[in-house]
C-alpha cells in the first residue's frame, strides 16, 4: 500500500483526554463510531498507523506525532494552547470546540458575575451574615459599562446577553469588529480608550504569546473606577496565562480593582498558598466556566469527520500563526 492510500484508509479514532469527562467521551465515541474504530489512550496499543483522527484534551505532547496517517486533530475544548505547545505537533488541521452550547455556558458565568457586581451581592451577603437589613442605592444596568476583551464566538455571545440586560458594552479585539450595540476597539492603539470606559472587565481571550501577562497592574490601573459600579472589577474566563496573579492582588490592595471573579489561573489547580484563595473580594472557580456538552461535541466531531471524508475543508480550525 502506498503512503497516500494508507493515509486515506486510516479512519480509526484516538481519544486522549485528561479529566473527569474522559470516560464519558470514550462511551460516546464508541456509541457513535463503533467500538472497533475507537482507541482510548493510554490503552490504545500499537501500531498507530490506523489512526486517522485524534480527539484530545491535555493529551501528552508527542502522542499525535506517533500517528503517521493522522488527518485531523479535534481539541475537546475551545482553547487549544496546551495542544499548540506540543513541539512536534503534526501539520494537520486542528479543529477546536465552537458551538452555541459552549458560548451559552461561558456567557452564563459572565452574566452571573456581572450581575453579582451590579446587584452588590457580596455586600448583601456580608449584611446577611451580620443580620443587617439595609437597602443601598441600585443603579440601572444602563449606567454601567462592561468591557469585553476578545470578541470571538464567546465574547460576542456574552455581549449580546449583556446588551439584552441593558448594560453598556464595549469590546476589544485584535482586528476590527462590528458588533450590534457594542462600541468596539482593536489592537494596541485601541486598548487605552477601551479600558478608560470599562468598569467591569471581562476577559475572554485565548492564551497566546501576545496575550500572555496582559492583565497586569499597569493595565488594571487604567480601568474606570469612578462609575456607577463603585470601582473596577475583573472577570477572567479566558485563559489563566493572560493574568498576573500577584498583580491582581496588588491591584485589589491599592484599590485599582474592587473585586475579581477568576475561573482560570496561570497554574492550575491554583496553588494552595495563593492569596487569591482567601481574598475577601475574589471569587475563585476551578476552570469550570463552560464545558461544551460532550454529546454535542461528539456530534460535531462526526459532522466534521464526514466533511473530511467527502473532501470538504474542516471548520473552526486553528490558525497556527495567530495561535488560536
Ligand atoms: P475565538 O477565537 O472565537 O475569539 C478569540 C477573540 O480573542 C477574538 O476576538 C480575537 O480577536 C481576540 N484576540 C486574540 N488575540 C488577541 C490579541 N492579541 N489582542 C486582542 N484580541 C485578541 O475564541 P472563543 O470566543 O471561542 O474562545 C475564547 C477563549 O475562551 C478560548 O480561547 C479559551 O481560552 C477560553 N475558554 C474558556 C473556558 C472556560 O471554561 N474558562 C471555556 C471556553 C473557552 P480577532 O477577532 O481579531 O481574531
Ligand atoms: C475550553 C476550556 O477552552 O474548557 O473549552 O477552557
CSV table of C-alpha atoms and ligand atoms in Angstrom, one decimal:
chain,number,residue,atom,x,y,z
A,1,UNK,CA,0.0,0.0,0.0
A,2,UNK,CA,1.3,3.5,-0.8
A,3,UNK,CA,1.7,6.1,1.9
A,4,UNK,CA,-1.2,8.1,0.3
A,5,UNK,CA,-3.6,5.2,0.3
A,6,UNK,CA,-2.6,4.2,3.8
A,7,UNK,CA,-3.5,7.7,4.9
A,8,UNK,CA,-6.8,7.5,3.0
A,9,UNK,CA,-7.7,4.3,4.7
A,10,UNK,CA,-6.7,5.4,8.2
A,11,UNK,CA,-10.1,6.1,9.9
A,12,UNK,CA,-9.7,4.9,13.5
A,13,UNK,CA,-10.2,7.5,16.2
A,14,UNK,CA,-7.8,8.0,19.0
A,15,UNK,CA,-9.2,9.5,22.2
A,16,UNK,CA,-6.6,11.0,24.5
A,17,UNK,CA,-8.3,13.1,27.2
A,18,UNK,CA,-7.5,14.1,30.7
A,19,UNK,CA,-10.1,14.8,33.3
A,20,UNK,CA,-13.4,13.6,34.6
A,21,UNK,CA,-15.1,13.6,31.2
A,22,UNK,CA,-12.7,11.2,29.6
A,23,UNK,CA,-14.7,8.1,30.2
A,24,UNK,CA,-17.9,9.7,29.0
A,25,UNK,CA,-16.2,10.8,25.8
A,26,UNK,CA,-15.0,7.2,25.3
A,27,UNK,CA,-18.5,5.9,25.7
A,28,UNK,CA,-20.0,8.4,23.4
A,29,UNK,CA,-17.4,8.0,20.7
A,30,UNK,CA,-17.8,4.2,20.8
A,31,UNK,CA,-21.6,4.5,20.6
A,32,UNK,CA,-21.3,7.0,17.7
A,33,UNK,CA,-18.5,5.3,15.6
A,34,UNK,CA,-18.5,1.7,16.8
A,35,UNK,CA,-16.1,0.2,19.4
A,36,UNK,CA,-13.8,-1.2,16.8
A,37,UNK,CA,-13.0,2.2,15.4
A,38,UNK,CA,-12.2,3.9,18.8
A,39,UNK,CA,-8.8,3.6,20.6
A,40,UNK,CA,-8.5,5.1,24.0
A,41,UNK,CA,-5.2,6.4,25.4
A,42,UNK,CA,-3.2,5.1,27.3
A,43,UNK,CA,-4.5,1.6,26.3
A,44,UNK,CA,-4.5,2.4,22.6
A,45,UNK,CA,-1.8,-0.1,21.8
A,46,UNK,CA,0.4,-0.1,18.6
A,47,UNK,CA,0.7,0.5,15.7
A,48,UNK,CA,-1.0,3.9,15.4
A,49,UNK,CA,-1.0,3.8,11.6
A,50,UNK,CA,-4.7,3.2,11.5
A,51,UNK,CA,-5.5,6.4,13.4
A,52,UNK,CA,-7.0,9.0,11.1
A,53,UNK,CA,-8.4,11.3,13.7
A,54,UNK,CA,-7.3,12.2,17.3
A,55,UNK,CA,-9.7,13.7,19.9
A,56,UNK,CA,-7.6,15.3,22.6
A,57,UNK,CA,-7.7,17.3,25.7
A,58,UNK,CA,-4.4,17.9,27.6
A,59,UNK,CA,-3.0,14.8,25.9
A,60,UNK,CA,0.7,14.1,26.3
A,61,UNK,CA,2.8,16.1,23.9
A,62,UNK,CA,4.3,13.8,21.2
A,63,UNK,CA,1.3,11.4,21.1
A,64,UNK,CA,-0.3,12.8,17.8
A,65,UNK,CA,3.1,12.7,16.2
A,66,UNK,CA,3.1,8.9,16.7
A,67,UNK,CA,0.1,8.6,14.3
A,68,UNK,CA,1.7,8.7,10.8
A,69,UNK,CA,-1.6,8.8,8.9
A,70,UNK,CA,-3.4,11.4,11.0
A,71,UNK,CA,-5.8,13.6,9.0
A,72,UNK,CA,-7.1,15.9,11.7
A,73,UNK,CA,-7.0,16.7,15.4
A,74,UNK,CA,-10.1,17.6,17.4
A,75,UNK,CA,-9.4,19.7,20.5
A,76,UNK,CA,-12.1,18.9,23.1
A,77,UNK,CA,-12.3,22.5,24.2
A,78,UNK,CA,-12.2,26.0,22.8
A,79,UNK,CA,-8.7,26.9,23.9
A,80,UNK,CA,-6.0,24.9,22.2
A,81,UNK,CA,-3.0,26.4,23.9
A,82,UNK,CA,-1.9,23.1,25.5
A,83,UNK,CA,-2.1,21.3,22.2
A,84,UNK,CA,-0.3,24.0,20.3
A,85,UNK,CA,2.5,23.9,22.8
A,86,UNK,CA,3.4,20.4,21.5
A,87,UNK,CA,6.8,20.9,19.9
A,88,UNK,CA,6.2,18.0,17.4
A,89,UNK,CA,2.5,18.6,16.6
A,90,UNK,CA,1.9,17.1,13.2
A,91,UNK,CA,1.0,19.6,10.4
A,92,UNK,CA,-2.7,18.6,10.1
A,93,UNK,CA,-5.8,20.7,10.7
A,94,UNK,CA,-6.6,21.3,14.4
A,95,UNK,CA,-10.3,21.8,15.0
A,96,UNK,CA,-11.4,23.4,18.2
A,97,UNK,CA,-14.8,23.4,20.0
A,98,UNK,CA,-17.1,26.1,18.7
A,99,UNK,CA,-20.8,25.8,19.4
A,100,UNK,CA,-23.7,27.9,20.7
A,101,UNK,CA,-23.9,25.5,23.7
A,102,UNK,CA,-20.4,26.3,24.8
A,103,UNK,CA,-20.8,30.1,24.2
A,104,UNK,CA,-24.0,30.0,26.3
A,105,UNK,CA,-22.4,28.2,29.2
A,106,UNK,CA,-19.4,30.6,29.4
A,107,UNK,CA,-21.8,33.5,28.9
A,108,UNK,CA,-23.8,32.3,31.9
A,109,UNK,CA,-20.7,32.6,34.0
A,110,UNK,CA,-20.0,36.1,32.7
A,111,UNK,CA,-23.6,37.3,33.2
A,112,UNK,CA,-23.6,35.7,36.7
A,113,UNK,CA,-20.5,37.7,37.8
A,114,UNK,CA,-21.5,40.9,36.1
A,115,UNK,CA,-24.8,40.7,38.0
A,116,UNK,CA,-23.1,39.9,41.3
A,117,UNK,CA,-21.2,43.2,40.9
A,118,UNK,CA,-24.2,45.2,39.6
A,119,UNK,CA,-26.6,44.0,42.3
A,120,UNK,CA,-23.8,44.3,45.0
A,121,UNK,CA,-24.4,40.7,46.1
A,122,UNK,CA,-21.2,40.5,48.1
A,123,UNK,CA,-22.3,43.5,50.2
A,124,UNK,CA,-25.7,41.9,50.8
A,125,UNK,CA,-24.1,38.6,51.7
A,126,UNK,CA,-22.0,40.4,54.3
A,127,UNK,CA,-25.0,42.2,55.7
A,128,UNK,CA,-26.9,38.9,55.9
A,129,UNK,CA,-24.1,37.4,58.0
A,130,UNK,CA,-24.4,40.3,60.4
A,131,UNK,CA,-28.2,40.4,60.4
A,132,UNK,CA,-28.3,43.8,58.8
A,133,UNK,CA,-31.4,45.0,56.9
A,134,UNK,CA,-30.3,47.9,54.8
A,135,UNK,CA,-31.1,48.9,51.3
A,136,UNK,CA,-28.4,50.6,49.1
A,137,UNK,CA,-29.0,52.7,46.0
A,138,UNK,CA,-29.3,50.5,43.0
A,139,UNK,CA,-28.0,52.0,39.7
A,140,UNK,CA,-29.6,50.8,36.5
A,141,UNK,CA,-27.7,48.4,34.2
A,142,UNK,CA,-27.6,51.2,31.6
A,143,UNK,CA,-25.4,53.2,34.0
A,144,UNK,CA,-22.6,50.6,34.0
A,145,UNK,CA,-20.2,49.7,31.3
A,146,UNK,CA,-18.9,46.2,30.8
A,147,UNK,CA,-15.8,45.8,28.6
A,148,UNK,CA,-15.2,42.5,26.9
A,149,UNK,CA,-11.6,41.6,25.8
A,150,UNK,CA,-12.0,39.1,23.0
A,151,UNK,CA,-14.9,39.5,20.6
A,152,UNK,CA,-14.8,36.0,19.2
A,153,UNK,CA,-17.6,33.4,19.3
A,154,UNK,CA,-18.0,33.5,23.1
A,155,UNK,CA,-17.2,37.2,23.6
A,156,UNK,CA,-19.9,38.3,21.0
A,157,UNK,CA,-22.4,35.9,22.6
A,158,UNK,CA,-21.8,37.3,26.1
A,159,UNK,CA,-22.0,40.8,24.7
A,160,UNK,CA,-25.4,40.1,23.2
A,161,UNK,CA,-26.8,38.8,26.5
A,162,UNK,CA,-25.4,41.8,28.5
A,163,UNK,CA,-26.9,44.2,26.0
A,164,UNK,CA,-30.2,42.5,26.4
A,165,UNK,CA,-30.0,43.1,30.1
A,166,UNK,CA,-29.4,46.8,29.4
A,167,UNK,CA,-25.6,47.1,30.2
A,168,UNK,CA,-23.4,49.4,28.1
A,169,UNK,CA,-21.0,47.1,26.4
A,170,UNK,CA,-17.7,47.9,24.8
A,171,UNK,CA,-15.4,45.4,23.2
A,172,UNK,CA,-11.7,44.9,22.3
A,173,UNK,CA,-10.2,42.5,19.8
A,174,UNK,CA,-7.1,42.1,17.7
A,175,UNK,CA,-8.7,43.0,14.4
A,176,UNK,CA,-11.6,45.5,13.9
A,177,UNK,CA,-15.0,44.1,14.6
A,178,UNK,CA,-18.5,45.3,14.2
A,179,UNK,CA,-20.9,44.0,16.8
A,180,UNK,CA,-24.5,45.4,17.0
A,181,UNK,CA,-25.0,47.7,20.0
A,182,UNK,CA,-21.3,47.4,21.1
A,183,UNK,CA,-18.7,50.1,20.8
A,184,UNK,CA,-15.6,48.3,19.6
A,185,UNK,CA,-11.9,49.0,19.8
A,186,UNK,CA,-9.0,47.0,18.5
A,187,UNK,CA,-5.3,46.5,18.7
A,188,UNK,CA,-2.7,48.2,20.9
A,189,UNK,CA,-3.9,51.6,19.6
A,190,UNK,CA,-7.5,51.0,20.9
A,191,UNK,CA,-6.6,49.4,24.2
A,192,UNK,CA,-6.4,52.5,26.5
A,193,UNK,CA,-9.6,54.1,25.2
A,194,UNK,CA,-11.4,50.7,25.8
A,195,UNK,CA,-10.0,50.4,29.3
A,196,UNK,CA,-10.9,54.0,30.2
A,197,UNK,CA,-14.6,53.3,29.5
A,198,UNK,CA,-14.6,49.8,31.2
A,199,UNK,CA,-15.8,49.4,34.8
A,200,UNK,CA,-16.3,45.6,34.7
A,201,UNK,CA,-13.6,44.0,32.6
A,202,UNK,CA,-14.4,40.6,31.2
A,203,UNK,CA,-11.5,38.6,29.7
A,204,UNK,CA,-12.4,36.0,27.0
A,205,UNK,CA,-9.0,36.0,25.3
A,206,UNK,CA,-7.1,32.9,24.3
A,207,UNK,CA,-3.6,32.3,25.6
A,208,UNK,CA,-1.0,33.3,23.0
A,209,UNK,CA,2.4,34.9,23.2
A,210,UNK,CA,0.7,38.3,22.6
A,211,UNK,CA,-1.9,37.9,25.4
A,212,UNK,CA,0.4,36.4,28.0
A,213,UNK,CA,0.6,38.6,31.1
A,214,UNK,CA,-1.7,41.3,29.6
A,215,UNK,CA,-3.9,41.6,32.7
A,216,UNK,CA,-1.1,43.2,34.8
A,217,UNK,CA,-1.1,46.0,37.3
A,218,UNK,CA,-0.4,48.7,34.7
A,219,UNK,CA,-3.4,47.6,32.6
A,220,UNK,CA,-5.7,47.2,35.6
A,221,UNK,CA,-4.9,50.8,36.8
A,222,UNK,CA,-6.3,52.1,33.5
A,223,UNK,CA,-9.9,50.8,34.2
A,224,UNK,CA,-12.6,53.3,35.1
A,225,UNK,CA,-13.2,53.5,38.8
A,226,UNK,CA,-15.5,56.4,39.2
A,227,UNK,CA,-18.6,55.0,37.5
A,228,UNK,CA,-21.8,53.5,38.8
A,229,UNK,CA,-20.2,50.2,39.7
A,230,UNK,CA,-18.3,51.9,42.5
A,231,UNK,CA,-14.9,50.7,41.4
A,232,UNK,CA,-13.3,48.5,38.8
A,233,UNK,CA,-13.9,44.7,38.6
A,234,UNK,CA,-12.2,41.9,36.7
A,235,UNK,CA,-13.8,38.7,35.4
A,236,UNK,CA,-11.5,36.2,33.7
A,237,UNK,CA,-13.0,33.2,32.0
A,238,UNK,CA,-10.5,33.2,29.1
A,239,UNK,CA,-7.1,31.7,30.0
A,240,UNK,CA,-5.0,32.0,33.2
A,241,UNK,CA,-1.8,32.9,31.4
A,242,UNK,CA,-3.3,36.2,30.4
A,243,UNK,CA,-3.4,37.3,34.0
A,244,UNK,CA,-0.6,38.0,36.5
A,245,UNK,CA,-2.0,36.8,39.9
A,246,UNK,CA,0.4,38.9,42.0
A,247,UNK,CA,-0.7,42.0,40.1
A,248,UNK,CA,-4.3,41.2,40.7
A,249,UNK,CA,-3.7,41.0,44.4
A,250,UNK,CA,-1.7,44.3,44.3
A,251,UNK,CA,-4.5,46.0,42.3
A,252,UNK,CA,-7.0,44.9,44.9
A,253,UNK,CA,-4.8,46.1,47.7
A,254,UNK,CA,-4.2,49.6,46.2
A,255,UNK,CA,-7.8,50.0,45.0
A,256,UNK,CA,-7.2,49.8,41.3
A,257,UNK,CA,-9.6,46.8,41.5
A,258,UNK,CA,-12.6,46.5,43.8
A,259,UNK,CA,-13.1,42.8,43.1
A,260,UNK,CA,-12.4,39.9,40.8
A,261,UNK,CA,-14.0,36.6,39.7
A,262,UNK,CA,-11.4,34.3,38.3
A,263,UNK,CA,-12.1,31.0,36.7
A,264,UNK,CA,-8.6,30.4,35.2
A,265,UNK,CA,-5.1,30.8,36.5
A,266,UNK,CA,-1.5,30.6,35.2
A,267,UNK,CA,-1.0,27.5,37.3
A,268,UNK,CA,-4.0,25.1,37.6
A,269,UNK,CA,-5.1,23.9,40.1
A,270,UNK,CA,-4.5,27.2,41.8
A,271,UNK,CA,-1.7,26.5,44.3
A,272,UNK,CA,-2.9,26.1,47.9
A,273,UNK,CA,-0.7,29.0,49.1
A,274,UNK,CA,-2.1,31.5,46.6
A,275,UNK,CA,-3.5,34.6,48.4
A,276,UNK,CA,-6.4,34.6,45.8
A,277,UNK,CA,-8.0,31.6,47.6
A,278,UNK,CA,-8.7,33.6,50.7
A,279,UNK,CA,-9.0,37.1,49.4
A,280,UNK,CA,-12.4,38.5,50.6
A,281,UNK,CA,-13.1,40.3,47.3
A,282,UNK,CA,-12.1,37.4,45.0
A,283,UNK,CA,-14.3,34.6,43.7
A,284,UNK,CA,-12.3,31.5,42.6
A,285,UNK,CA,-13.8,28.8,40.5
A,286,UNK,CA,-11.9,25.7,39.2
A,287,UNK,CA,-11.8,26.4,35.5
A,288,UNK,CA,-15.4,25.4,35.0
A,289,UNK,CA,-16.9,28.5,33.4
A,290,UNK,CA,-18.1,26.4,30.5
A,291,UNK,CA,-17.5,22.9,29.1
A,292,UNK,CA,-19.4,22.0,25.9
A,293,UNK,CA,-21.8,19.1,26.5
A,294,UNK,CA,-19.8,16.0,25.3
A,295,UNK,CA,-22.9,14.7,23.5
A,296,UNK,CA,-23.0,17.8,21.3
A,297,UNK,CA,-19.2,17.8,20.7
A,298,UNK,CA,-19.2,14.2,19.6
A,299,UNK,CA,-21.9,15.0,17.1
A,300,UNK,CA,-19.9,18.0,15.9
A,301,UNK,CA,-16.8,15.7,15.5
A,302,UNK,CA,-18.9,13.2,13.5
A,303,UNK,CA,-20.1,16.1,11.3
A,304,UNK,CA,-16.6,17.3,10.7
A,305,UNK,CA,-15.2,13.8,10.0
A,306,UNK,CA,-18.0,13.3,7.4
A,307,UNK,CA,-16.8,16.6,5.8
A,308,UNK,CA,-13.2,15.4,5.8
A,309,UNK,CA,-14.2,12.1,4.2
A,310,UNK,CA,-16.1,14.0,1.5
A,311,UNK,CA,-13.0,16.1,0.8
A,312,UNK,CA,-14.5,19.2,2.2
A,313,UNK,CA,-12.4,21.6,4.3
A,314,UNK,CA,-12.8,21.4,8.1
A,315,UNK,CA,-14.4,24.2,10.0
A,316,UNK,CA,-13.3,26.0,13.1
A,317,UNK,CA,-9.7,25.2,12.6
A,318,UNK,CA,-6.9,26.9,14.5
A,319,UNK,CA,-4.7,29.4,12.6
A,320,UNK,CA,-1.3,28.3,13.9
A,321,UNK,CA,0.4,31.6,13.1
A,322,UNK,CA,-2.1,33.5,15.2
A,323,UNK,CA,-2.0,30.9,17.9
A,324,UNK,CA,-5.8,30.5,18.3
B,1,LIG,P1,-12.3,33.0,19.4
B,1,LIG,O1,-11.1,32.5,18.7
B,1,LIG,O2,-13.6,32.9,18.6
B,1,LIG,O3,-12.1,34.5,19.8
B,1,LIG,C1,-10.9,35.0,20.4
B,1,LIG,C2,-11.0,36.5,20.4
B,1,LIG,O4,-9.8,37.0,21.1
B,1,LIG,C3,-11.1,37.2,19.1
B,1,LIG,O5,-12.0,38.2,19.1
B,1,LIG,C4,-9.7,37.7,18.9
B,1,LIG,O6,-9.5,38.8,18.0
B,1,LIG,C5,-9.3,38.0,20.3
B,1,LIG,N1,-7.8,38.1,20.4
B,1,LIG,C6,-6.9,37.1,20.3
B,1,LIG,N2,-5.7,37.6,20.4
B,1,LIG,C7,-5.8,38.9,20.7
B,1,LIG,C8,-4.9,39.9,20.9
B,1,LIG,N3,-3.6,39.7,20.9
B,1,LIG,N4,-5.4,41.2,21.1
B,1,LIG,C9,-6.7,41.4,21.1
B,1,LIG,N5,-7.6,40.5,20.9
B,1,LIG,C10,-7.2,39.2,20.7
B,1,LIG,O7,-12.4,32.2,20.7
B,1,LIG,P2,-13.7,31.8,21.6
B,1,LIG,O8,-14.5,33.0,21.8
B,1,LIG,O9,-14.3,30.6,21.1
B,1,LIG,O10,-13.0,31.5,23.0
B,1,LIG,C11,-12.2,32.4,23.7
B,1,LIG,C12,-11.3,31.7,24.7
B,1,LIG,O11,-12.2,31.4,25.9
B,1,LIG,C13,-10.7,30.4,24.3
B,1,LIG,O12,-9.5,30.6,23.6
B,1,LIG,C14,-10.5,29.8,25.7
B,1,LIG,O13,-9.1,30.1,26.1
B,1,LIG,C15,-11.5,30.4,26.6
B,1,LIG,N6,-12.5,29.5,27.1
B,1,LIG,C16,-12.5,29.3,28.5
B,1,LIG,C17,-13.4,28.4,29.0
B,1,LIG,C18,-13.5,28.2,30.5
B,1,LIG,O14,-14.2,27.2,30.9
B,1,LIG,N7,-12.9,29.1,31.3
B,1,LIG,C19,-14.4,27.7,28.2
B,1,LIG,C20,-14.3,28.0,26.8
B,1,LIG,C21,-13.3,28.9,26.3
B,1,LIG,P3,-9.9,38.7,16.5
B,1,LIG,O15,-11.5,38.6,16.5
B,1,LIG,O16,-9.5,40.0,15.9
B,1,LIG,O17,-9.3,37.5,15.9
B,2,LIG,C1,-12.1,25.4,26.8
B,2,LIG,C2,-12.0,25.3,28.2
B,2,LIG,O1,-11.1,26.0,26.2
B,2,LIG,O2,-12.7,24.5,28.8
B,2,LIG,O3,-13.0,24.9,26.2
B,2,LIG,O4,-11.3,26.0,28.9
